[in-house]
Amino acid sequence: MGNWNTFTKKGIVALLAAFLLVSLQGPLPSYAAEVNAEVPKVIEKTSPSVVAIIGKPSSDSDRTLDKNRFNLAHGTGVIVESNGVIVTNAHVVKDMKNIVVVTSNGTTYNGHATNIDEESDLALVKIDATGLSPAKFASSSDIKVGETVAAIGTPISFALRNSVTVGIVSGLDRSVNSQYQLIQTDAAINPGNSGGALINMNGEVIGINTMKYADFGVENLGFAIPVDTVKYVLKHFQLYGKVKRPYLGLELEESWEAVVGLPSSTGLRVAYVDPVSPAAGAGIQQDDLFVSIGTSKVKTLVDYNEAIKKYLPGETIEITIQSGNATKSKSVTLGEAQQQETKHTQDAEGSYLDADRGKTKIGDSHYGWSMKYPAGLVKGHQSDDGDSVSFVDAKGDFSLTIKVESNQSDELSPSALLNRLVSDDEDDYSGAASTILERQYVKREGNPYAKIVGRSGDDGYIQTRGYLHQGSLYTVQLFVSKEHYNNNFKQNSYNDLLDSFKLSFNDKDESLKDISVYSGGNTTYTNEYGLSFDLPSNWQQGGYTGGSSFFNDDYSQMLQVGVTSASSGDTLGAWVDRQRKQFEDSYAPKYRSMEEPEELTLAGVPALKLTYASTLGNKWSAGYSLFFIKDKYKYVVDVSYPQEEEGATLEDLLKTLTATIKVDKDSMDQELGFIQDLDELMDPNRTVTYKNEKFKYTLQIPEIWTISNSYDSKDQVNKTFLFTGGYLSVGAETKTTYEEMVKEEDAAQKKSQDNDNDYTFTDAEISLFGDLKAKKYEISYASAKIPYKETIYIFNQNNISYTATLRIDDAVRTETNQARLNKAFESFKFLDGVKK
């Protein structure tokens, strides 16, 4: 749609080799002005086959973007059938509504996209016409590096349709930001040329222009989709209505040489295999190397795509792989890749290219205001809830801003309202007037207002009007440049526009355009992994966690997002089972509850919802997790809240999430790689060594209890190792004897028991670590808040008295947690060699 296409870093690096080849293979484009006299004849012959395409862009990414009559997109197309079938780029028409096609002779037709294939960036547009001039396609074998070519298209502006640029074929088989090979040309290709024809001097189409590399100091670097790929896609459109692509079910990774554009000596590495796929069924495994598909060698992803496109789903092919030191041949029956179907829709306003045809007024139905809508008024930025909106004149003569502030007093006096407007201007420095020229309260029937006119430096003039209405302050501010302000005719038109502002909205008036974006207070959030969802507007994002956490206004409810890569062979069910076991290992049955996983659909793929609750003994915390896998990434959305808050509000939150969760592959950060799920690697029983040189002991501590680098703290008198709901603590004394420590602990335990009937303990003299004398205390505290059990050991070795405390809340006293705590204490060793 006239977008200026650029490349990923990978594409930029790949271009290094392309630049070298261009300098060796073809002359510099300076000869273009001297091309032979055949060019005009070729253009005259071919131009009738090239059309200009214009329409209205459509995107749900920002609800505040206005679909005004000047917000248009354009591109180019090539006629392939005389009855009005036109090929163009998929990116031209993918998000385009109310398409209009203009032929080279100026005839206008309404059109619509019938087929879209984003993988090849090709699409078909149909218009109701007959007797058109279809283009003639060249044979790919006839395309030569260095031959003269011309690009016909609609660059920059729709007024420049059927513009011609001339150059040469700079290179073939380019692997640049595309699934398939591309033609490189130095014929100028600019925004709007997309979808147009690249022709040879026989008047034949050799490619469909698709992109230009744009950067400072880089010129004449454009690319086109070769005719072979165009014919392949058109044939599939004709036979199947879509491109039927084979599916193997694996993720492939290029070698370093292939990434930077060097000839690769190795094949493609298998980075991931879908466990339920043709590749898995044929025994292809992670880290295998692709050598060939049929007779085609494959060393890059483009090689792979070019080779696989020769086959149809259901066909059986031979794939040669290298597995370890062995080269193997695998027979694979191809599946079919699933792709999202694109459906054509018209705007609610109808099929007109002018989105605002018949609209003479504009307003906001939620905030209840309206005013005149001149043809040149263009909506700019609008806040998420629509309480602030700006307009500009299409010719740049003026700008207008309307703001609505709720919870205001209707009892402000005229003087107070005028002062309020001045203070608001000063707070918003960008809209402040340096010199006040006029200040008055206008007693207009039905709509009285405060008015201030001021000079804004040397730039222009600002008129601000303030209206109080039903507890809200409506501020209308007009900025006019100095030259236009002094034009009496224009000044009258500006005042007429301001005078038309009304504190009412007539929803039965068909000439009134509603720009309200208020959606019940929801805000859309999107992250780098392509995940987006809506939350109530009173929720806020937790910046300290990198934007992965969100909270409601009183912080009682929280949402967290987790994104990791799906490891080869992992499944949704296996992933959720691991999470269930982890939860069950963390809480005792009495203190937890968990429902069976519920099947649902999120982002167009199968998902599971896991609902759970837990407590440490006082209040219950509840929540649910939404799990799904899409585009090789695992997504989990965790929502937690106090159990007593369950009700309609949380049900509405769940409905909002399940209805709005989406994953857009195009909006993912292009530099994303493999993100390991740490839970898959973590061994909960793995231990690290803590050594205290000064007090001569070591412990083997579970790695999951604390961050491993915390064990670098040396020779602490007291060391505590925490886990959820408990801890192991070791203290050491050199100045207090064993007997003194036992005496002090006896007194402390008896005092606690005397003061609280819920606190009980037993004590006994035991032997530890063989025949070491020790005192053991077992405490049980049945508190109404958080009941727990505690075991204290006091012992002495080498004139050092030790106190070890093992504490665990009843809520987390599972067999797993208790065994882990006991094992950690039992790992205690003295550095002098005394065996435990």
PDB file of C-alpha atoms in Angstrom, residues 580-813:
ATOM      1  CA  ARG A 580      -0.022 -29.032  37.467  1.00  0.00           C
ATOM      2  CA  LYS A 581       2.574 -31.288  39.080  1.00  0.00           C
ATOM      3  CA  GLN A 582       4.668 -28.304  40.079  1.00  0.00           C
ATOM      4  CA  PHE A 583       1.640 -26.764  41.812  1.00  0.00           C
ATOM      5  CA  GLU A 584       0.710 -30.038  43.563  1.00  0.00           C
ATOM      6  CA  ASP A 585       4.289 -30.456  44.769  1.00  0.00           C
ATOM      7  CA  SER A 586       4.198 -26.951  46.213  1.00  0.00           C
ATOM      8  CA  TYR A 587       1.038 -27.092  48.370  1.00  0.00           C
ATOM      9  CA  ALA A 588      -0.449 -29.756  50.653  1.00  0.00           C
ATOM     10  CA  PRO A 589      -3.884 -31.058  49.531  1.00  0.00           C
ATOM     11  CA  LYS A 590      -5.757 -29.293  52.330  1.00  0.00           C
ATOM     12  CA  TYR A 591      -4.341 -25.955  51.243  1.00  0.00           C
ATOM     13  CA  ARG A 592      -4.863 -26.138  47.496  1.00  0.00           C
ATOM     14  CA  SER A 593      -7.526 -26.768  44.899  1.00  0.00           C
ATOM     15  CA  MET A 594      -7.254 -27.256  41.165  1.00  0.00           C
ATOM     16  CA  GLU A 595      -9.845 -27.935  38.495  1.00  0.00           C
ATOM     17  CA  GLU A 596      -9.367 -30.168  35.496  1.00  0.00           C
ATOM     18  CA  PRO A 597      -7.961 -28.279  32.476  1.00  0.00           C
ATOM     19  CA  GLU A 598     -10.662 -26.651  30.362  1.00  0.00           C
ATOM     20  CA  GLU A 599     -10.329 -26.706  26.582  1.00  0.00           C
ATOM     21  CA  LEU A 600     -10.871 -23.455  24.696  1.00  0.00           C
ATOM     22  CA  THR A 601      -9.540 -21.560  21.699  1.00  0.00           C
ATOM     23  CA  LEU A 602      -7.216 -18.563  21.945  1.00  0.00           C
ATOM     24  CA  ALA A 603      -5.574 -16.686  19.084  1.00  0.00           C
ATOM     25  CA  GLY A 604      -7.125 -19.198  16.697  1.00  0.00           C
ATOM     26  CA  VAL A 605      -5.381 -22.255  18.219  1.00  0.00           C
ATOM     27  CA  PRO A 606      -6.289 -24.869  20.877  1.00  0.00           C
ATOM     28  CA  ALA A 607      -5.682 -23.672  24.427  1.00  0.00           C
ATOM     29  CA  LEU A 608      -6.105 -24.935  27.987  1.00  0.00           C
ATOM     30  CA  LYS A 609      -7.356 -23.008  30.998  1.00  0.00           C
ATOM     31  CA  LEU A 610      -6.144 -24.143  34.433  1.00  0.00           C
ATOM     32  CA  THR A 611      -8.034 -22.778  37.466  1.00  0.00           C
ATOM     33  CA  TYR A 612      -6.489 -23.075  40.934  1.00  0.00           C
ATOM     34  CA  ALA A 613      -6.450 -21.648  44.448  1.00  0.00           C
ATOM     35  CA  SER A 614      -4.074 -21.859  47.404  1.00  0.00           C
ATOM     36  CA  THR A 615      -3.572 -20.555  50.905  1.00  0.00           C
ATOM     37  CA  LEU A 616      -0.870 -20.487  53.557  1.00  0.00           C
ATOM     38  CA  GLY A 617      -3.558 -20.819  56.212  1.00  0.00           C
ATOM     39  CA  ASN A 618      -5.366 -17.500  56.296  1.00  0.00           C
ATOM     40  CA  LYS A 619      -6.759 -15.950  53.106  1.00  0.00           C
ATOM     41  CA  TRP A 620      -7.066 -17.882  49.867  1.00  0.00           C
ATOM     42  CA  SER A 621      -5.497 -16.641  46.665  1.00  0.00           C
ATOM     43  CA  ALA A 622      -7.115 -17.792  43.454  1.00  0.00           C
ATOM     44  CA  GLY A 623      -6.343 -17.552  39.788  1.00  0.00           C
ATOM     45  CA  TYR A 624      -6.230 -19.170  36.400  1.00  0.00           C
ATOM     46  CA  SER A 625      -3.646 -19.680  33.685  1.00  0.00           C
ATOM     47  CA  LEU A 626      -4.309 -19.644  29.935  1.00  0.00           C
ATOM     48  CA  PHE A 627      -1.862 -21.802  27.966  1.00  0.00           C
ATOM     49  CA  PHE A 628      -1.454 -22.021  24.184  1.00  0.00           C
ATOM     50  CA  ILE A 629       1.287 -22.665  21.609  1.00  0.00           C
ATOM     51  CA  LYS A 630       1.470 -20.729  18.351  1.00  0.00           C
ATOM     52  CA  ASP A 631       4.176 -20.041  15.778  1.00  0.00           C
ATOM     53  CA  LYS A 632       6.747 -22.098  17.767  1.00  0.00           C
ATOM     54  CA  TYR A 633       6.253 -20.020  20.940  1.00  0.00           C
ATOM     55  CA  LYS A 634       4.497 -20.962  24.181  1.00  0.00           C
ATOM     56  CA  TYR A 635       2.259 -18.285  25.682  1.00  0.00           C
ATOM     57  CA  VAL A 636       0.871 -18.302  29.222  1.00  0.00           C
ATOM     58  CA  VAL A 637      -1.331 -15.592  30.725  1.00  0.00           C
ATOM     59  CA  ASP A 638      -1.635 -15.870  34.535  1.00  0.00           C
ATOM     60  CA  VAL A 639      -4.376 -14.001  36.397  1.00  0.00           C
ATOM     61  CA  SER A 640      -4.347 -13.993  40.227  1.00  0.00           C
ATOM     62  CA  TYR A 641      -6.663 -12.410  42.776  1.00  0.00           C
ATOM     63  CA  PRO A 642      -8.066 -12.850  46.319  1.00  0.00           C
ATOM     64  CA  GLN A 643     -10.622 -15.674  46.231  1.00  0.00           C
ATOM     65  CA  GLU A 644     -13.247 -13.554  47.956  1.00  0.00           C
ATOM     66  CA  GLU A 645     -13.235 -11.167  44.968  1.00  0.00           C
ATOM     67  CA  GLU A 646     -14.586 -13.799  42.597  1.00  0.00           C
ATOM     68  CA  GLY A 647     -17.671 -12.499  40.861  1.00  0.00           C
ATOM     69  CA  ALA A 648     -19.018 -10.643  37.866  1.00  0.00           C
ATOM     70  CA  THR A 649     -16.009  -8.306  37.509  1.00  0.00           C
ATOM     71  CA  LEU A 650     -13.546 -11.164  37.205  1.00  0.00           C
ATOM     72  CA  GLU A 651     -15.885 -13.060  34.899  1.00  0.00           C
ATOM     73  CA  ASP A 652     -15.963  -9.986  32.650  1.00  0.00           C
ATOM     74  CA  LEU A 653     -12.162  -9.850  32.759  1.00  0.00           C
ATOM     75  CA  LEU A 654     -11.950 -13.481  31.600  1.00  0.00           C
ATOM     76  CA  LYS A 655     -14.430 -12.824  28.793  1.00  0.00           C
ATOM     77  CA  THR A 656     -12.420  -9.795  27.686  1.00  0.00           C
ATOM     78  CA  LEU A 657      -9.158 -11.730  27.665  1.00  0.00           C
ATOM     79  CA  THR A 658     -10.474 -14.770  25.821  1.00  0.00           C
ATOM     80  CA  ALA A 659     -12.165 -12.536  23.245  1.00  0.00           C
ATOM     81  CA  THR A 660      -9.186 -10.253  22.610  1.00  0.00           C
ATOM     82  CA  ILE A 661      -6.045 -12.395  22.952  1.00  0.00           C
ATOM     83  CA  LYS A 662      -4.316 -12.415  19.569  1.00  0.00           C
ATOM     84  CA  VAL A 663      -0.894 -13.260  18.179  1.00  0.00           C
ATOM     85  CA  ASP A 664       0.281 -11.335  15.129  1.00  0.00           C
ATOM     86  CA  LYS A 665       3.405 -12.870  13.635  1.00  0.00           C
ATOM     87  CA  ASP A 666       4.110  -9.696  11.668  1.00  0.00           C
ATOM     88  CA  SER A 667       4.316  -7.608  14.852  1.00  0.00           C
ATOM     89  CA  MET A 668       6.906  -9.876  16.494  1.00  0.00           C
ATOM     90  CA  ASP A 669      10.373  -8.478  17.040  1.00  0.00           C
ATOM     91  CA  GLN A 670      12.282  -9.739  13.997  1.00  0.00           C
ATOM     92  CA  GLU A 671      15.354 -10.455  16.128  1.00  0.00           C
ATOM     93  CA  LEU A 672      13.577 -12.972  18.359  1.00  0.00           C
ATOM     94  CA  GLY A 673      15.344 -16.299  18.644  1.00  0.00           C
ATOM     95  CA  PHE A 674      14.978 -19.379  20.823  1.00  0.00           C
ATOM     96  CA  ILE A 675      13.814 -18.516  24.354  1.00  0.00           C
ATOM     97  CA  GLN A 676      14.418 -21.460  26.656  1.00  0.00           C
ATOM     98  CA  ASP A 677      11.663 -22.402  29.094  1.00  0.00           C
ATOM     99  CA  LEU A 678      13.685 -22.603  32.311  1.00  0.00           C
ATOM    100  CA  ASP A 679      11.149 -24.958  33.898  1.00  0.00           C
ATOM    101  CA  GLU A 680      12.135 -27.578  31.318  1.00  0.00           C
ATOM    102  CA  LEU A 681      15.789 -27.379  32.350  1.00  0.00           C
ATOM    103  CA  MET A 682      15.313 -26.966  36.070  1.00  0.00           C
ATOM    104  CA  ASP A 683      15.931 -29.981  38.304  1.00  0.00           C
ATOM    105  CA  PRO A 684      14.208 -29.212  41.622  1.00  0.00           C
ATOM    106  CA  ASN A 685      16.486 -31.666  43.391  1.00  0.00           C
ATOM    107  CA  ARG A 686      19.746 -30.276  42.066  1.00  0.00           C
ATOM    108  CA  THR A 687      21.908 -28.809  44.839  1.00  0.00           C
ATOM    109  CA  VAL A 688      24.765 -26.346  45.149  1.00  0.00           C
ATOM    110  CA  THR A 689      27.385 -26.261  47.883  1.00  0.00           C
ATOM    111  CA  TYR A 690      27.438 -23.619  50.580  1.00  0.00           C
ATOM    112  CA  LYS A 691      30.729 -23.530  52.495  1.00  0.00           C
ATOM    113  CA  ASN A 692      31.395 -21.530  55.637  1.00  0.00           C
ATOM    114  CA  GLU A 693      35.171 -21.495  56.166  1.00  0.00           C
ATOM    115  CA  LYS A 694      35.112 -19.575  59.423  1.00  0.00           C
ATOM    116  CA  PHE A 695      32.583 -21.798  61.161  1.00  0.00           C
ATOM    117  CA  LYS A 696      33.786 -24.955  59.426  1.00  0.00           C
ATOM    118  CA  TYR A 697      30.761 -26.513  57.784  1.00  0.00           C
ATOM    119  CA  THR A 698      29.198 -27.134  54.400  1.00  0.00           C
ATOM    120  CA  LEU A 699      25.620 -27.715  53.187  1.00  0.00           C
ATOM    121  CA  GLN A 700      24.087 -28.959  49.938  1.00  0.00           C
ATOM    122  CA  ILE A 701      21.272 -26.485  49.234  1.00  0.00           C
ATOM    123  CA  PRO A 702      18.552 -27.026  46.583  1.00  0.00           C
ATOM    124  CA  GLU A 703      19.278 -24.662  43.711  1.00  0.00           C
ATOM    125  CA  ILE A 704      15.634 -23.579  43.443  1.00  0.00           C
ATOM    126  CA  TRP A 705      15.587 -22.182  46.975  1.00  0.00           C
ATOM    127  CA  THR A 706      17.682 -19.109  46.333  1.00  0.00           C
ATOM    128  CA  ILE A 707      19.643 -17.489  43.535  1.00  0.00           C
ATOM    129  CA  SER A 708      22.925 -19.396  43.286  1.00  0.00           C
ATOM    130  CA  ASN A 709      25.202 -16.362  43.610  1.00  0.00           C
ATOM    131  CA  SER A 710      23.839 -15.705  47.104  1.00  0.00           C
ATOM    132  CA  TYR A 711      26.020 -18.580  48.257  1.00  0.00           C
ATOM    133  CA  ASP A 712      29.087 -16.460  47.578  1.00  0.00           C
ATOM    134  CA  SER A 713      28.544 -14.633  50.863  1.00  0.00           C
ATOM    135  CA  LYS A 714      31.295 -16.124  53.001  1.00  0.00           C
ATOM    136  CA  ASP A 715      31.553 -16.902  56.702  1.00  0.00           C
ATOM    137  CA  GLN A 716      28.227 -15.479  57.875  1.00  0.00           C
ATOM    138  CA  VAL A 717      27.352 -16.070  61.533  1.00  0.00           C
ATOM    139  CA  ASN A 718      23.740 -16.737  60.598  1.00  0.00           C
ATOM    140  CA  LYS A 719      22.733 -18.032  57.175  1.00  0.00           C
ATOM    141  CA  THR A 720      19.144 -18.596  56.075  1.00  0.00           C
ATOM    142  CA  PHE A 721      18.042 -20.413  52.923  1.00  0.00           C
ATOM    143  CA  LEU A 722      14.489 -19.544  51.960  1.00  0.00           C
ATOM    144  CA  PHE A 723      11.815 -21.288  49.918  1.00  0.00           C
ATOM    145  CA  THR A 724       8.102 -20.571  49.591  1.00  0.00           C
ATOM    146  CA  GLY A 725       6.587 -21.269  53.013  1.00  0.00           C
ATOM    147  CA  GLY A 726       9.756 -22.228  54.842  1.00  0.00           C
ATOM    148  CA  TYR A 727      13.490 -22.031  55.374  1.00  0.00           C
ATOM    149  CA  LEU A 728      16.612 -23.686  56.706  1.00  0.00           C
ATOM    150  CA  SER A 729      18.698 -21.480  58.999  1.00  0.00           C
ATOM    151  CA  VAL A 730      22.098 -22.209  60.522  1.00  0.00           C
ATOM    152  CA  GLY A 731      23.673 -20.074  63.244  1.00  0.00           C
ATOM    153  CA  ALA A 732      27.142 -20.464  64.802  1.00  0.00           C
ATOM    154  CA  GLU A 733      28.610 -19.221  68.115  1.00  0.00           C
ATOM    155  CA  THR A 734      32.169 -19.410  69.478  1.00  0.00           C
ATOM    156  CA  LYS A 735      31.554 -17.556  72.751  1.00  0.00           C
ATOM    157  CA  THR A 736      28.499 -19.469  73.962  1.00  0.00           C
ATOM    158  CA  THR A 737      28.749 -23.045  75.134  1.00  0.00           C
ATOM    159  CA  TYR A 738      26.441 -25.838  74.155  1.00  0.00           C
ATOM    160  CA  GLU A 739      24.967 -25.949  77.643  1.00  0.00           C
ATOM    161  CA  GLU A 740      24.301 -22.209  77.684  1.00  0.00           C
ATOM    162  CA  MET A 741      22.549 -22.350  74.316  1.00  0.00           C
ATOM    163  CA  VAL A 742      20.341 -25.258  75.416  1.00  0.00           C
ATOM    164  CA  LYS A 743      19.428 -23.428  78.628  1.00  0.00           C
ATOM    165  CA  GLU A 744      18.459 -20.282  76.707  1.00  0.00           C
ATOM    166  CA  GLU A 745      16.397 -22.255  74.174  1.00  0.00           C
ATOM    167  CA  ASP A 746      14.595 -24.221  76.910  1.00  0.00           C
ATOM    168  CA  ALA A 747      13.541 -20.976  78.552  1.00  0.00           C
ATOM    169  CA  ALA A 748      12.411 -19.403  75.283  1.00  0.00           C
ATOM    170  CA  GLN A 749      10.303 -22.417  74.302  1.00  0.00           C
ATOM    171  CA  LYS A 750       8.582 -22.638  77.691  1.00  0.00           C
ATOM    172  CA  LYS A 751       7.816 -18.932  77.626  1.00  0.00           C
ATOM    173  CA  SER A 752       6.238 -19.174  74.161  1.00  0.00           C
ATOM    174  CA  GLN A 753       4.119 -22.127  75.232  1.00  0.00           C
ATOM    175  CA  ASP A 754       2.963 -20.342  78.409  1.00  0.00           C
ATOM    176  CA  ASN A 755       1.975 -17.250  76.439  1.00  0.00           C
ATOM    177  CA  ASP A 756       0.043 -19.010  73.654  1.00  0.00           C
ATOM    178  CA  ASN A 757      -2.072 -22.142  73.939  1.00  0.00           C
ATOM    179  CA  ASP A 758      -1.698 -22.766  70.180  1.00  0.00           C
ATOM    180  CA  TYR A 759       2.071 -23.104  70.605  1.00  0.00           C
ATOM    181  CA  THR A 760       3.334 -26.547  71.655  1.00  0.00           C
ATOM    182  CA  PHE A 761       6.764 -28.112  71.682  1.00  0.00           C
ATOM    183  CA  THR A 762       8.622 -31.247  72.678  1.00  0.00           C
ATOM    184  CA  ASP A 763      12.333 -31.618  73.332  1.00  0.00           C
ATOM    185  CA  ALA A 764      14.761 -34.502  73.564  1.00  0.00           C
ATOM    186  CA  GLU A 765      18.454 -35.220  73.715  1.00  0.00           C
ATOM    187  CA  ILE A 766      19.576 -37.111  70.629  1.00  0.00           C
ATOM    188  CA  SER A 767      22.659 -38.102  68.662  1.00  0.00           C
ATOM    189  CA  LEU A 768      23.421 -36.379  65.391  1.00  0.00           C
ATOM    190  CA  PHE A 769      25.810 -37.324  62.616  1.00  0.00           C
ATOM    191  CA  GLY A 770      26.756 -40.576  64.311  1.00  0.00           C
ATOM    192  CA  ASP A 771      27.447 -40.033  68.020  1.00  0.00           C
ATOM    193  CA  LEU A 772      27.395 -36.230  68.258  1.00  0.00           C
ATOM    194  CA  LYS A 773      25.408 -35.019  71.280  1.00  0.00           C
ATOM    195  CA  ALA A 774      22.513 -32.725  70.350  1.00  0.00           C
ATOM    196  CA  LYS A 775      19.271 -31.228  71.640  1.00  0.00           C
ATOM    197  CA  LYS A 776      16.197 -31.387  69.414  1.00  0.00           C
ATOM    198  CA  TYR A 777      13.056 -29.244  69.726  1.00  0.00           C
ATOM    199  CA  GLU A 778       9.903 -29.950  67.684  1.00  0.00           C
ATOM    200  CA  ILE A 779       7.471 -27.050  67.583  1.00  0.00           C
ATOM    201  CA  SER A 780       3.908 -26.982  66.293  1.00  0.00           C
ATOM    202  CA  TYR A 781       2.069 -23.704  66.113  1.00  0.00           C
ATOM    203  CA  ALA A 782      -1.614 -24.012  65.144  1.00  0.00           C
ATOM    204  CA  SER A 783      -1.999 -20.290  64.627  1.00  0.00           C
ATOM    205  CA  ALA A 784      -5.272 -18.990  63.120  1.00  0.00           C
ATOM    206  CA  LYS A 785      -3.142 -17.262  60.507  1.00  0.00           C
ATOM    207  CA  ILE A 786      -0.347 -19.448  59.205  1.00  0.00           C
ATOM    208  CA  PRO A 787       0.184 -22.765  61.064  1.00  0.00           C
ATOM    209  CA  TYR A 788       3.675 -24.186  60.830  1.00  0.00           C
ATOM    210  CA  LYS A 789       6.046 -26.815  62.199  1.00  0.00           C
ATOM    211  CA  GLU A 790       9.596 -26.137  63.233  1.00  0.00           C
ATOM    212  CA  THR A 791      12.501 -28.329  64.252  1.00  0.00           C
ATOM    213  CA  ILE A 792      15.523 -26.877  66.058  1.00  0.00           C
ATOM    214  CA  TYR A 793      18.811 -28.690  66.561  1.00  0.00           C
ATOM    215  CA  ILE A 794      21.559 -27.470  68.921  1.00  0.00           C
ATOM    216  CA  PHE A 795      24.969 -29.156  68.780  1.00  0.00           C
ATOM    217  CA  ASN A 796      28.679 -28.393  69.265  1.00  0.00           C
ATOM    218  CA  GLN A 797      31.827 -29.354  67.416  1.00  0.00           C
ATOM    219  CA  ASN A 798      35.392 -28.015  67.739  1.00  0.00           C
ATOM    220  CA  ASN A 799      34.248 -25.414  70.301  1.00  0.00           C
ATOM    221  CA  ILE A 800      31.675 -24.018  67.899  1.00  0.00           C
ATOM    222  CA  SER A 801      28.025 -24.178  68.971  1.00  0.00           C
ATOM    223  CA  TYR A 802      25.503 -24.550  66.149  1.00  0.00           C
ATOM    224  CA  THR A 803      21.774 -23.913  65.931  1.00  0.00           C
ATOM    225  CA  ALA A 804      19.943 -25.336  62.909  1.00  0.00           C
ATOM    226  CA  THR A 805      16.286 -24.382  62.374  1.00  0.00           C
ATOM    227  CA  LEU A 806      14.050 -26.230  59.903  1.00  0.00           C
ATOM    228  CA  ARG A 807      10.806 -24.303  59.403  1.00  0.00           C
ATOM    229  CA  ILE A 808       7.932 -25.274  57.083  1.00  0.00           C
ATOM    230  CA  ASP A 809       4.363 -23.995  56.923  1.00  0.00           C
ATOM    231  CA  ASP A 810       1.647 -26.641  57.050  1.00  0.00           C
ATOM    232  CA  ALA A 811       0.357 -25.341  53.717  1.00  0.00           C
ATOM    233  CA  VAL A 812       3.522 -26.358  51.853  1.00  0.00           C
ATOM    234  CA  ARG A 813       4.407 -29.430  53.914  1.00  0.00           C
TER     235      ARG A 813
END
